[in-house]
Amino acid sequence: LRIAPCLPKRKDLSPIEFSFDFRKARYHIVYQITKFANGTAKIKSITVDGNPIHGNLIPPFSDGEHRICVELV
């Protein structure tokens, strides 16, 4: 799973949340937007189950529920 947000321009900076199932794992993804200029947002940080990761590639999980938090600026 690669995180590459493409969001429409918006003034509302409230978090965007969604979930989906992939194989036997469930992914809960939260986009936290701290700044949204000209309809673009860049990834500031990503955590998976509370642990920071480098880059935007989420490791695959074989089962369970996992929370991915993406901070956008």
PDB file of N, CA, C and O in Angstrom:
ATOM      1  N   LEU A   1       0.848  -1.169   0.000  1.00  0.00           N
ATOM      2  CA  LEU A   1       0.000   0.000   0.000  1.00  0.00           C
ATOM      3  C   LEU A   1       0.891   1.229   0.000  1.00  0.00           C
ATOM      4  O   LEU A   1       1.711   1.415   0.890  1.00  0.00           O
ATOM      5  N   ARG A   2       0.741   2.044  -1.008  1.00  0.00           N
ATOM      6  CA  ARG A   2       1.517   3.275  -1.111  1.00  0.00           C
ATOM      7  C   ARG A   2       0.577   4.455  -0.841  1.00  0.00           C
ATOM      8  O   ARG A   2      -0.483   4.568  -1.439  1.00  0.00           O
ATOM      9  N   ILE A   3       0.983   5.337   0.051  1.00  0.00           N
ATOM     10  CA  ILE A   3       0.193   6.523   0.380  1.00  0.00           C
ATOM     11  C   ILE A   3       0.604   7.646  -0.569  1.00  0.00           C
ATOM     12  O   ILE A   3       1.756   8.068  -0.589  1.00  0.00           O
ATOM     13  N   ALA A   4      -0.356   8.097  -1.365  1.00  0.00           N
ATOM     14  CA  ALA A   4      -0.136   9.197  -2.304  1.00  0.00           C
ATOM     15  C   ALA A   4      -1.432   9.994  -2.384  1.00  0.00           C
ATOM     16  O   ALA A   4      -2.219   9.827  -3.314  1.00  0.00           O
ATOM     17  N   PRO A   5      -1.711  10.843  -1.378  1.00  0.00           N
ATOM     18  CA  PRO A   5      -2.984  11.547  -1.323  1.00  0.00           C
ATOM     19  C   PRO A   5      -3.189  12.506  -2.492  1.00  0.00           C
ATOM     20  O   PRO A   5      -2.278  13.215  -2.902  1.00  0.00           O
ATOM     21  N   CYS A   6      -4.369  12.461  -3.018  1.00  0.00           N
ATOM     22  CA  CYS A   6      -4.801  13.379  -4.076  1.00  0.00           C
ATOM     23  C   CYS A   6      -6.183  13.866  -3.658  1.00  0.00           C
ATOM     24  O   CYS A   6      -7.185  13.212  -3.926  1.00  0.00           O
ATOM     25  N   LEU A   7      -6.198  14.979  -2.971  1.00  0.00           N
ATOM     26  CA  LEU A   7      -7.431  15.482  -2.378  1.00  0.00           C
ATOM     27  C   LEU A   7      -7.908  16.729  -3.098  1.00  0.00           C
ATOM     28  O   LEU A   7      -7.100  17.534  -3.542  1.00  0.00           O
ATOM     29  N   PRO A   8      -9.222  16.913  -3.191  1.00  0.00           N
ATOM     30  CA  PRO A   8      -9.730  18.144  -3.791  1.00  0.00           C
ATOM     31  C   PRO A   8      -9.450  19.334  -2.893  1.00  0.00           C
ATOM     32  O   PRO A   8      -9.279  19.202  -1.682  1.00  0.00           O
ATOM     33  N   LYS A   9      -9.393  20.509  -3.491  1.00  0.00           N
ATOM     34  CA  LYS A   9      -9.181  21.739  -2.724  1.00  0.00           C
ATOM     35  C   LYS A   9     -10.332  21.901  -1.747  1.00  0.00           C
ATOM     36  O   LYS A   9     -11.492  21.707  -2.095  1.00  0.00           O
ATOM     37  N   ARG A  10      -9.986  22.243  -0.523  1.00  0.00           N
ATOM     38  CA  ARG A  10     -11.020  22.405   0.502  1.00  0.00           C
ATOM     39  C   ARG A  10     -10.539  23.383   1.558  1.00  0.00           C
ATOM     40  O   ARG A  10      -9.347  23.541   1.780  1.00  0.00           O
ATOM     41  N   LYS A  11     -11.478  24.023   2.203  1.00  0.00           N
ATOM     42  CA  LYS A  11     -11.163  24.945   3.287  1.00  0.00           C
ATOM     43  C   LYS A  11     -11.239  24.251   4.641  1.00  0.00           C
ATOM     44  O   LYS A  11     -10.618  24.680   5.594  1.00  0.00           O
ATOM     45  N   ASP A  12     -11.994  23.189   4.695  1.00  0.00           N
ATOM     46  CA  ASP A  12     -12.183  22.434   5.927  1.00  0.00           C
ATOM     47  C   ASP A  12     -10.929  21.603   6.217  1.00  0.00           C
ATOM     48  O   ASP A  12     -10.521  20.786   5.398  1.00  0.00           O
ATOM     49  N   LEU A  13     -10.311  21.824   7.357  1.00  0.00           N
ATOM     50  CA  LEU A  13      -9.097  21.102   7.709  1.00  0.00           C
ATOM     51  C   LEU A  13      -9.366  19.940   8.675  1.00  0.00           C
ATOM     52  O   LEU A  13      -8.440  19.413   9.279  1.00  0.00           O
ATOM     53  N   SER A  14     -10.632  19.519   8.796  1.00  0.00           N
ATOM     54  CA  SER A  14     -10.935  18.391   9.675  1.00  0.00           C
ATOM     55  C   SER A  14     -10.344  17.103   9.087  1.00  0.00           C
ATOM     56  O   SER A  14     -10.159  16.986   7.873  1.00  0.00           O
ATOM     57  N   PRO A  15     -10.022  16.140   9.942  1.00  0.00           N
ATOM     58  CA  PRO A  15      -9.420  14.896   9.452  1.00  0.00           C
ATOM     59  C   PRO A  15     -10.338  14.146   8.477  1.00  0.00           C
ATOM     60  O   PRO A  15     -11.559  14.230   8.574  1.00  0.00           O
ATOM     61  N   ILE A  16      -9.719  13.442   7.570  1.00  0.00           N
ATOM     62  CA  ILE A  16     -10.434  12.568   6.640  1.00  0.00           C
ATOM     63  C   ILE A  16     -10.109  11.149   7.067  1.00  0.00           C
ATOM     64  O   ILE A  16      -8.939  10.790   7.200  1.00  0.00           O
ATOM     65  N   GLU A  17     -11.142  10.352   7.316  1.00  0.00           N
ATOM     66  CA  GLU A  17     -10.940   8.986   7.785  1.00  0.00           C
ATOM     67  C   GLU A  17     -11.665   8.003   6.884  1.00  0.00           C
ATOM     68  O   GLU A  17     -12.763   8.273   6.427  1.00  0.00           O
ATOM     69  N   PHE A  18     -11.020   6.866   6.644  1.00  0.00           N
ATOM     70  CA  PHE A  18     -11.666   5.783   5.917  1.00  0.00           C
ATOM     71  C   PHE A  18     -10.979   4.473   6.265  1.00  0.00           C
ATOM     72  O   PHE A  18      -9.869   4.457   6.809  1.00  0.00           O
ATOM     73  N   SER A  19     -11.664   3.382   5.989  1.00  0.00           N
ATOM     74  CA  SER A  19     -11.130   2.050   6.260  1.00  0.00           C
ATOM     75  C   SER A  19     -11.355   1.176   5.050  1.00  0.00           C
ATOM     76  O   SER A  19     -12.283   1.385   4.272  1.00  0.00           O
ATOM     77  N   PHE A  20     -10.486   0.182   4.900  1.00  0.00           N
ATOM     78  CA  PHE A  20     -10.698  -0.811   3.859  1.00  0.00           C
ATOM     79  C   PHE A  20     -10.003  -2.107   4.251  1.00  0.00           C
ATOM     80  O   PHE A  20      -9.105  -2.122   5.099  1.00  0.00           O
ATOM     81  N   ASP A  21     -10.459  -3.174   3.661  1.00  0.00           N
ATOM     82  CA  ASP A  21      -9.898  -4.497   3.901  1.00  0.00           C
ATOM     83  C   ASP A  21      -9.013  -4.887   2.730  1.00  0.00           C
ATOM     84  O   ASP A  21      -9.369  -4.646   1.574  1.00  0.00           O
ATOM     85  N   PHE A  22      -7.869  -5.467   3.049  1.00  0.00           N
ATOM     86  CA  PHE A  22      -6.981  -6.002   2.032  1.00  0.00           C
ATOM     87  C   PHE A  22      -6.517  -7.363   2.526  1.00  0.00           C
ATOM     88  O   PHE A  22      -5.869  -7.449   3.573  1.00  0.00           O
ATOM     89  N   ARG A  23      -6.886  -8.378   1.781  1.00  0.00           N
ATOM     90  CA  ARG A  23      -6.675  -9.754   2.212  1.00  0.00           C
ATOM     91  C   ARG A  23      -7.361  -9.929   3.555  1.00  0.00           C
ATOM     92  O   ARG A  23      -8.534  -9.649   3.679  1.00  0.00           O
ATOM     93  N   LYS A  24      -6.671 -10.359   4.586  1.00  0.00           N
ATOM     94  CA  LYS A  24      -7.320 -10.564   5.885  1.00  0.00           C
ATOM     95  C   LYS A  24      -7.057  -9.426   6.867  1.00  0.00           C
ATOM     96  O   LYS A  24      -7.426  -9.511   8.031  1.00  0.00           O
ATOM     97  N   ALA A  25      -6.440  -8.354   6.407  1.00  0.00           N
ATOM     98  CA  ALA A  25      -6.121  -7.212   7.274  1.00  0.00           C
ATOM     99  C   ALA A  25      -7.093  -6.062   7.015  1.00  0.00           C
ATOM    100  O   ALA A  25      -7.594  -5.890   5.909  1.00  0.00           O
ATOM    101  N   ARG A  26      -7.352  -5.294   8.056  1.00  0.00           N
ATOM    102  CA  ARG A  26      -8.192  -4.099   7.940  1.00  0.00           C
ATOM    103  C   ARG A  26      -7.315  -2.887   8.230  1.00  0.00           C
ATOM    104  O   ARG A  26      -6.609  -2.833   9.235  1.00  0.00           O
ATOM    105  N   TYR A  27      -7.370  -1.916   7.325  1.00  0.00           N
ATOM    106  CA  TYR A  27      -6.570  -0.698   7.435  1.00  0.00           C
ATOM    107  C   TYR A  27      -7.495   0.479   7.740  1.00  0.00           C
ATOM    108  O   TYR A  27      -8.453   0.717   7.013  1.00  0.00           O
ATOM    109  N   HIS A  28      -7.212   1.194   8.834  1.00  0.00           N
ATOM    110  CA  HIS A  28      -7.920   2.427   9.189  1.00  0.00           C
ATOM    111  C   HIS A  28      -6.955   3.564   8.880  1.00  0.00           C
ATOM    112  O   HIS A  28      -5.883   3.649   9.476  1.00  0.00           O
ATOM    113  N   ILE A  29      -7.326   4.413   7.942  1.00  0.00           N
ATOM    114  CA  ILE A  29      -6.439   5.490   7.508  1.00  0.00           C
ATOM    115  C   ILE A  29      -7.037   6.838   7.894  1.00  0.00           C
ATOM    116  O   ILE A  29      -8.228   7.080   7.674  1.00  0.00           O
ATOM    117  N   VAL A  30      -6.195   7.682   8.483  1.00  0.00           N
ATOM    118  CA  VAL A  30      -6.613   9.026   8.883  1.00  0.00           C
ATOM    119  C   VAL A  30      -5.649  10.020   8.256  1.00  0.00           C
ATOM    120  O   VAL A  30      -4.434   9.922   8.447  1.00  0.00           O
ATOM    121  N   TYR A  31      -6.192  10.959   7.478  1.00  0.00           N
ATOM    122  CA  TYR A  31      -5.416  12.081   6.964  1.00  0.00           C
ATOM    123  C   TYR A  31      -5.660  13.255   7.895  1.00  0.00           C
ATOM    124  O   TYR A  31      -6.789  13.709   8.043  1.00  0.00           O
ATOM    125  N   GLN A  32      -4.604  13.754   8.538  1.00  0.00           N
ATOM    126  CA  GLN A  32      -4.692  14.929   9.388  1.00  0.00           C
ATOM    127  C   GLN A  32      -4.055  16.085   8.634  1.00  0.00           C
ATOM    128  O   GLN A  32      -2.856  16.054   8.347  1.00  0.00           O
ATOM    129  N   ILE A  33      -4.877  17.067   8.306  1.00  0.00           N
ATOM    130  CA  ILE A  33      -4.426  18.173   7.469  1.00  0.00           C
ATOM    131  C   ILE A  33      -4.148  19.389   8.347  1.00  0.00           C
ATOM    132  O   ILE A  33      -5.036  19.863   9.039  1.00  0.00           O
ATOM    133  N   THR A  34      -2.900  19.871   8.338  1.00  0.00           N
ATOM    134  CA  THR A  34      -2.562  21.036   9.151  1.00  0.00           C
ATOM    135  C   THR A  34      -2.472  22.306   8.318  1.00  0.00           C
ATOM    136  O   THR A  34      -2.573  23.402   8.844  1.00  0.00           O
ATOM    137  N   LYS A  35      -2.275  22.162   7.019  1.00  0.00           N
ATOM    138  CA  LYS A  35      -2.210  23.300   6.116  1.00  0.00           C
ATOM    139  C   LYS A  35      -2.592  22.784   4.737  1.00  0.00           C
ATOM    140  O   LYS A  35      -2.188  21.697   4.348  1.00  0.00           O
ATOM    141  N   PHE A  36      -3.361  23.557   4.010  1.00  0.00           N
ATOM    142  CA  PHE A  36      -3.829  23.098   2.707  1.00  0.00           C
ATOM    143  C   PHE A  36      -3.815  24.291   1.764  1.00  0.00           C
ATOM    144  O   PHE A  36      -4.766  25.045   1.694  1.00  0.00           O
ATOM    145  N   ALA A  37      -2.713  24.501   1.089  1.00  0.00           N
ATOM    146  CA  ALA A  37      -2.566  25.671   0.223  1.00  0.00           C
ATOM    147  C   ALA A  37      -2.745  25.295  -1.238  1.00  0.00           C
ATOM    148  O   ALA A  37      -2.163  24.324  -1.712  1.00  0.00           O
ATOM    149  N   ASN A  38      -3.552  26.049  -1.942  1.00  0.00           N
ATOM    150  CA  ASN A  38      -3.756  25.886  -3.384  1.00  0.00           C
ATOM    151  C   ASN A  38      -4.210  24.487  -3.783  1.00  0.00           C
ATOM    152  O   ASN A  38      -3.906  24.002  -4.859  1.00  0.00           O
ATOM    153  N   GLY A  39      -4.918  23.791  -2.886  1.00  0.00           N
ATOM    154  CA  GLY A  39      -5.446  22.478  -3.228  1.00  0.00           C
ATOM    155  C   GLY A  39      -4.415  21.371  -3.221  1.00  0.00           C
ATOM    156  O   GLY A  39      -4.678  20.273  -3.659  1.00  0.00           O
ATOM    157  N   THR A  40      -3.223  21.645  -2.733  1.00  0.00           N
ATOM    158  CA  THR A  40      -2.200  20.610  -2.677  1.00  0.00           C
ATOM    159  C   THR A  40      -1.864  20.304  -1.225  1.00  0.00           C
ATOM    160  O   THR A  40      -1.994  21.151  -0.356  1.00  0.00           O
ATOM    161  N   ALA A  41      -1.449  19.101  -0.985  1.00  0.00           N
ATOM    162  CA  ALA A  41      -1.031  18.697   0.351  1.00  0.00           C
ATOM    163  C   ALA A  41       0.145  17.747   0.206  1.00  0.00           C
ATOM    164  O   ALA A  41       0.149  16.885  -0.662  1.00  0.00           O
ATOM    165  N   LYS A  42       1.142  17.946   1.052  1.00  0.00           N
ATOM    166  CA  LYS A  42       2.321  17.080   1.037  1.00  0.00           C
ATOM    167  C   LYS A  42       2.371  16.284   2.330  1.00  0.00           C
ATOM    168  O   LYS A  42       1.949  16.760   3.383  1.00  0.00           O
ATOM    169  N   ILE A  43       2.922  15.098   2.254  1.00  0.00           N
ATOM    170  CA  ILE A  43       3.045  14.249   3.436  1.00  0.00           C
ATOM    171  C   ILE A  43       4.158  14.782   4.327  1.00  0.00           C
ATOM    172  O   ILE A  43       5.284  14.970   3.875  1.00  0.00           O
ATOM    173  N   LYS A  44       3.818  15.035   5.579  1.00  0.00           N
ATOM    174  CA  LYS A  44       4.819  15.439   6.564  1.00  0.00           C
ATOM    175  C   LYS A  44       5.333  14.217   7.321  1.00  0.00           C
ATOM    176  O   LYS A  44       6.528  14.065   7.538  1.00  0.00           O
ATOM    177  N   SER A  45       4.394  13.344   7.728  1.00  0.00           N
ATOM    178  CA  SER A  45       4.787  12.137   8.452  1.00  0.00           C
ATOM    179  C   SER A  45       3.709  11.073   8.319  1.00  0.00           C
ATOM    180  O   SER A  45       2.550  11.378   8.047  1.00  0.00           O
ATOM    181  N   ILE A  46       4.131   9.831   8.519  1.00  0.00           N
ATOM    182  CA  ILE A  46       3.215   8.691   8.509  1.00  0.00           C
ATOM    183  C   ILE A  46       3.565   7.797   9.691  1.00  0.00           C
ATOM    184  O   ILE A  46       4.743   7.502   9.920  1.00  0.00           O
ATOM    185  N   THR A  47       2.541   7.385  10.436  1.00  0.00           N
ATOM    186  CA  THR A  47       2.745   6.387  11.477  1.00  0.00           C
ATOM    187  C   THR A  47       1.846   5.189  11.185  1.00  0.00           C
ATOM    188  O   THR A  47       0.737   5.338  10.667  1.00  0.00           O
ATOM    189  N   VAL A  48       2.352   4.018  11.511  1.00  0.00           N
ATOM    190  CA  VAL A  48       1.597   2.772  11.368  1.00  0.00           C
ATOM    191  C   VAL A  48       1.523   2.139  12.748  1.00  0.00           C
ATOM    192  O   VAL A  48       2.565   1.818  13.336  1.00  0.00           O
ATOM    193  N   ASP A  49       0.322   2.020  13.271  1.00  0.00           N
ATOM    194  CA  ASP A  49       0.115   1.504  14.625  1.00  0.00           C
ATOM    195  C   ASP A  49       0.974   2.266  15.637  1.00  0.00           C
ATOM    196  O   ASP A  49       1.545   1.688  16.560  1.00  0.00           O
ATOM    197  N   GLY A  50       1.089   3.587  15.442  1.00  0.00           N
ATOM    198  CA  GLY A  50       1.818   4.445  16.361  1.00  0.00           C
ATOM    199  C   GLY A  50       3.319   4.532  16.129  1.00  0.00           C
ATOM    200  O   GLY A  50       4.006   5.290  16.804  1.00  0.00           O
ATOM    201  N   ASN A  51       3.831   3.769  15.168  1.00  0.00           N
ATOM    202  CA  ASN A  51       5.273   3.774  14.887  1.00  0.00           C
ATOM    203  C   ASN A  51       5.564   4.543  13.607  1.00  0.00           C
ATOM    204  O   ASN A  51       4.971   4.248  12.565  1.00  0.00           O
ATOM    205  N   PRO A  52       6.469   5.523  13.654  1.00  0.00           N
ATOM    206  CA  PRO A  52       6.784   6.290  12.443  1.00  0.00           C
ATOM    207  C   PRO A  52       7.462   5.409  11.401  1.00  0.00           C
ATOM    208  O   PRO A  52       8.211   4.488  11.740  1.00  0.00           O
ATOM    209  N   ILE A  53       7.161   5.697  10.140  1.00  0.00           N
ATOM    210  CA  ILE A  53       7.834   5.011   9.039  1.00  0.00           C
ATOM    211  C   ILE A  53       8.503   6.051   8.155  1.00  0.00           C
ATOM    212  O   ILE A  53       8.151   7.227   8.186  1.00  0.00           O
ATOM    213  N   HIS A  54       9.469   5.612   7.374  1.00  0.00           N
ATOM    214  CA  HIS A  54      10.136   6.489   6.412  1.00  0.00           C
ATOM    215  C   HIS A  54       9.556   6.180   5.038  1.00  0.00           C
ATOM    216  O   HIS A  54       9.298   5.029   4.704  1.00  0.00           O
ATOM    217  N   GLY A  55       9.326   7.215   4.259  1.00  0.00           N
ATOM    218  CA  GLY A  55       8.733   7.023   2.945  1.00  0.00           C
ATOM    219  C   GLY A  55       7.226   6.906   3.032  1.00  0.00           C
ATOM    220  O   GLY A  55       6.616   7.205   4.060  1.00  0.00           O
ATOM    221  N   ASN A  56       6.613   6.465   1.938  1.00  0.00           N
ATOM    222  CA  ASN A  56       5.149   6.388   1.898  1.00  0.00           C
ATOM    223  C   ASN A  56       4.638   4.985   1.580  1.00  0.00           C
ATOM    224  O   ASN A  56       3.490   4.809   1.210  1.00  0.00           O
ATOM    225  N   LEU A  57       5.472   3.975   1.746  1.00  0.00           N
ATOM    226  CA  LEU A  57       5.076   2.595   1.484  1.00  0.00           C
ATOM    227  C   LEU A  57       4.725   1.909   2.803  1.00  0.00           C
ATOM    228  O   LEU A  57       5.575   1.771   3.688  1.00  0.00           O
ATOM    229  N   ILE A  58       3.464   1.497   2.932  1.00  0.00           N
ATOM    230  CA  ILE A  58       2.988   0.826   4.133  1.00  0.00           C
ATOM    231  C   ILE A  58       3.287  -0.665   4.000  1.00  0.00           C
ATOM    232  O   ILE A  58       2.942  -1.276   2.980  1.00  0.00           O
ATOM    233  N   PRO A  59       3.905  -1.274   5.019  1.00  0.00           N
ATOM    234  CA  PRO A  59       4.197  -2.700   4.924  1.00  0.00           C
ATOM    235  C   PRO A  59       2.909  -3.518   4.899  1.00  0.00           C
ATOM    236  O   PRO A  59       1.923  -3.149   5.537  1.00  0.00           O
ATOM    237  N   PRO A  60       2.890  -4.612   4.153  1.00  0.00           N
ATOM    238  CA  PRO A  60       1.678  -5.443   4.108  1.00  0.00           C
ATOM    239  C   PRO A  60       1.510  -6.222   5.420  1.00  0.00           C
ATOM    240  O   PRO A  60       2.498  -6.603   6.052  1.00  0.00           O
ATOM    241  N   PHE A  61       0.276  -6.411   5.812  1.00  0.00           N
ATOM    242  CA  PHE A  61      -0.040  -7.203   6.998  1.00  0.00           C
ATOM    243  C   PHE A  61      -0.867  -8.407   6.565  1.00  0.00           C
ATOM    244  O   PHE A  61      -1.698  -8.312   5.663  1.00  0.00           O
ATOM    245  N   SER A  62      -0.643  -9.519   7.231  1.00  0.00           N
ATOM    246  CA  SER A  62      -1.377 -10.731   6.857  1.00  0.00           C
ATOM    247  C   SER A  62      -2.741 -10.803   7.533  1.00  0.00           C
ATOM    248  O   SER A  62      -3.636 -11.488   7.038  1.00  0.00           O
ATOM    249  N   ASP A  63      -2.909 -10.079   8.664  1.00  0.00           N
ATOM    250  CA  ASP A  63      -4.206 -10.088   9.341  1.00  0.00           C
ATOM    251  C   ASP A  63      -4.253  -8.962  10.368  1.00  0.00           C
ATOM    252  O   ASP A  63      -3.310  -8.203  10.524  1.00  0.00           O
ATOM    253  N   GLY A  64      -5.366  -8.852  11.058  1.00  0.00           N
ATOM    254  CA  GLY A  64      -5.523  -7.865  12.120  1.00  0.00           C
ATOM    255  C   GLY A  64      -5.978  -6.504  11.622  1.00  0.00           C
ATOM    256  O   GLY A  64      -6.223  -6.306  10.436  1.00  0.00           O
ATOM    257  N   GLU A  65      -6.119  -5.578  12.593  1.00  0.00           N
ATOM    258  CA  GLU A  65      -6.512  -4.204  12.286  1.00  0.00           C
ATOM    259  C   GLU A  65      -5.315  -3.295  12.515  1.00  0.00           C
ATOM    260  O   GLU A  65      -4.599  -3.442  13.512  1.00  0.00           O
ATOM    261  N   HIS A  66      -5.145  -2.337  11.614  1.00  0.00           N
ATOM    262  CA  HIS A  66      -3.984  -1.463  11.674  1.00  0.00           C
ATOM    263  C   HIS A  66      -4.393  -0.022  11.397  1.00  0.00           C
ATOM    264  O   HIS A  66      -5.215   0.231  10.527  1.00  0.00           O
ATOM    265  N   ARG A  67      -3.805   0.914  12.156  1.00  0.00           N
ATOM    266  CA  ARG A  67      -4.139   2.330  12.032  1.00  0.00           C
ATOM    267  C   ARG A  67      -2.973   3.060  11.381  1.00  0.00           C
ATOM    268  O   ARG A  67      -1.852   3.003  11.877  1.00  0.00           O
ATOM    269  N   ILE A  68      -3.277   3.739  10.294  1.00  0.00           N
ATOM    270  CA  ILE A  68      -2.273   4.524   9.568  1.00  0.00           C
ATOM    271  C   ILE A  68      -2.674   5.997   9.702  1.00  0.00           C
ATOM    272  O   ILE A  68      -3.774   6.383   9.304  1.00  0.00           O
ATOM    273  N   CYS A  69      -1.793   6.799  10.293  1.00  0.00           N
ATOM    274  CA  CYS A  69      -2.041   8.238  10.433  1.00  0.00           C
ATOM    275  C   CYS A  69      -1.085   8.972   9.507  1.00  0.00           C
ATOM    276  O   CYS A  69       0.128   8.772   9.583  1.00  0.00           O
ATOM    277  N   VAL A  70      -1.650   9.806   8.644  1.00  0.00           N
ATOM    278  CA  VAL A  70      -0.869  10.558   7.679  1.00  0.00           C
ATOM    279  C   VAL A  70      -1.061  12.045   7.982  1.00  0.00           C
ATOM    280  O   VAL A  70      -2.184  12.543   7.913  1.00  0.00           O
ATOM    281  N   GLU A  71       0.030  12.719   8.332  1.00  0.00           N
ATOM    282  CA  GLU A  71      -0.045  14.158   8.577  1.00  0.00           C
ATOM    283  C   GLU A  71       0.333  14.883   7.293  1.00  0.00           C
ATOM    284  O   GLU A  71       1.397  14.653   6.725  1.00  0.00           O
ATOM    285  N   LEU A  72      -0.575  15.741   6.848  1.00  0.00           N
ATOM    286  CA  LEU A  72      -0.370  16.485   5.601  1.00  0.00           C
ATOM    287  C   LEU A  72      -0.182  17.972   5.908  1.00  0.00           C
ATOM    288  O   LEU A  72      -0.798  18.510   6.821  1.00  0.00           O
ATOM    289  N   VAL A  73       0.688  18.601   5.125  1.00  0.00           N
ATOM    290  CA  VAL A  73       0.895  20.055   5.259  1.00  0.00           C
ATOM    291  C   VAL A  73       0.781  20.681   3.879  1.00  0.00           C
ATOM    292  O   VAL A  73       0.892  20.041   2.869  1.00  0.00           O
TER     293      VAL A  73
END
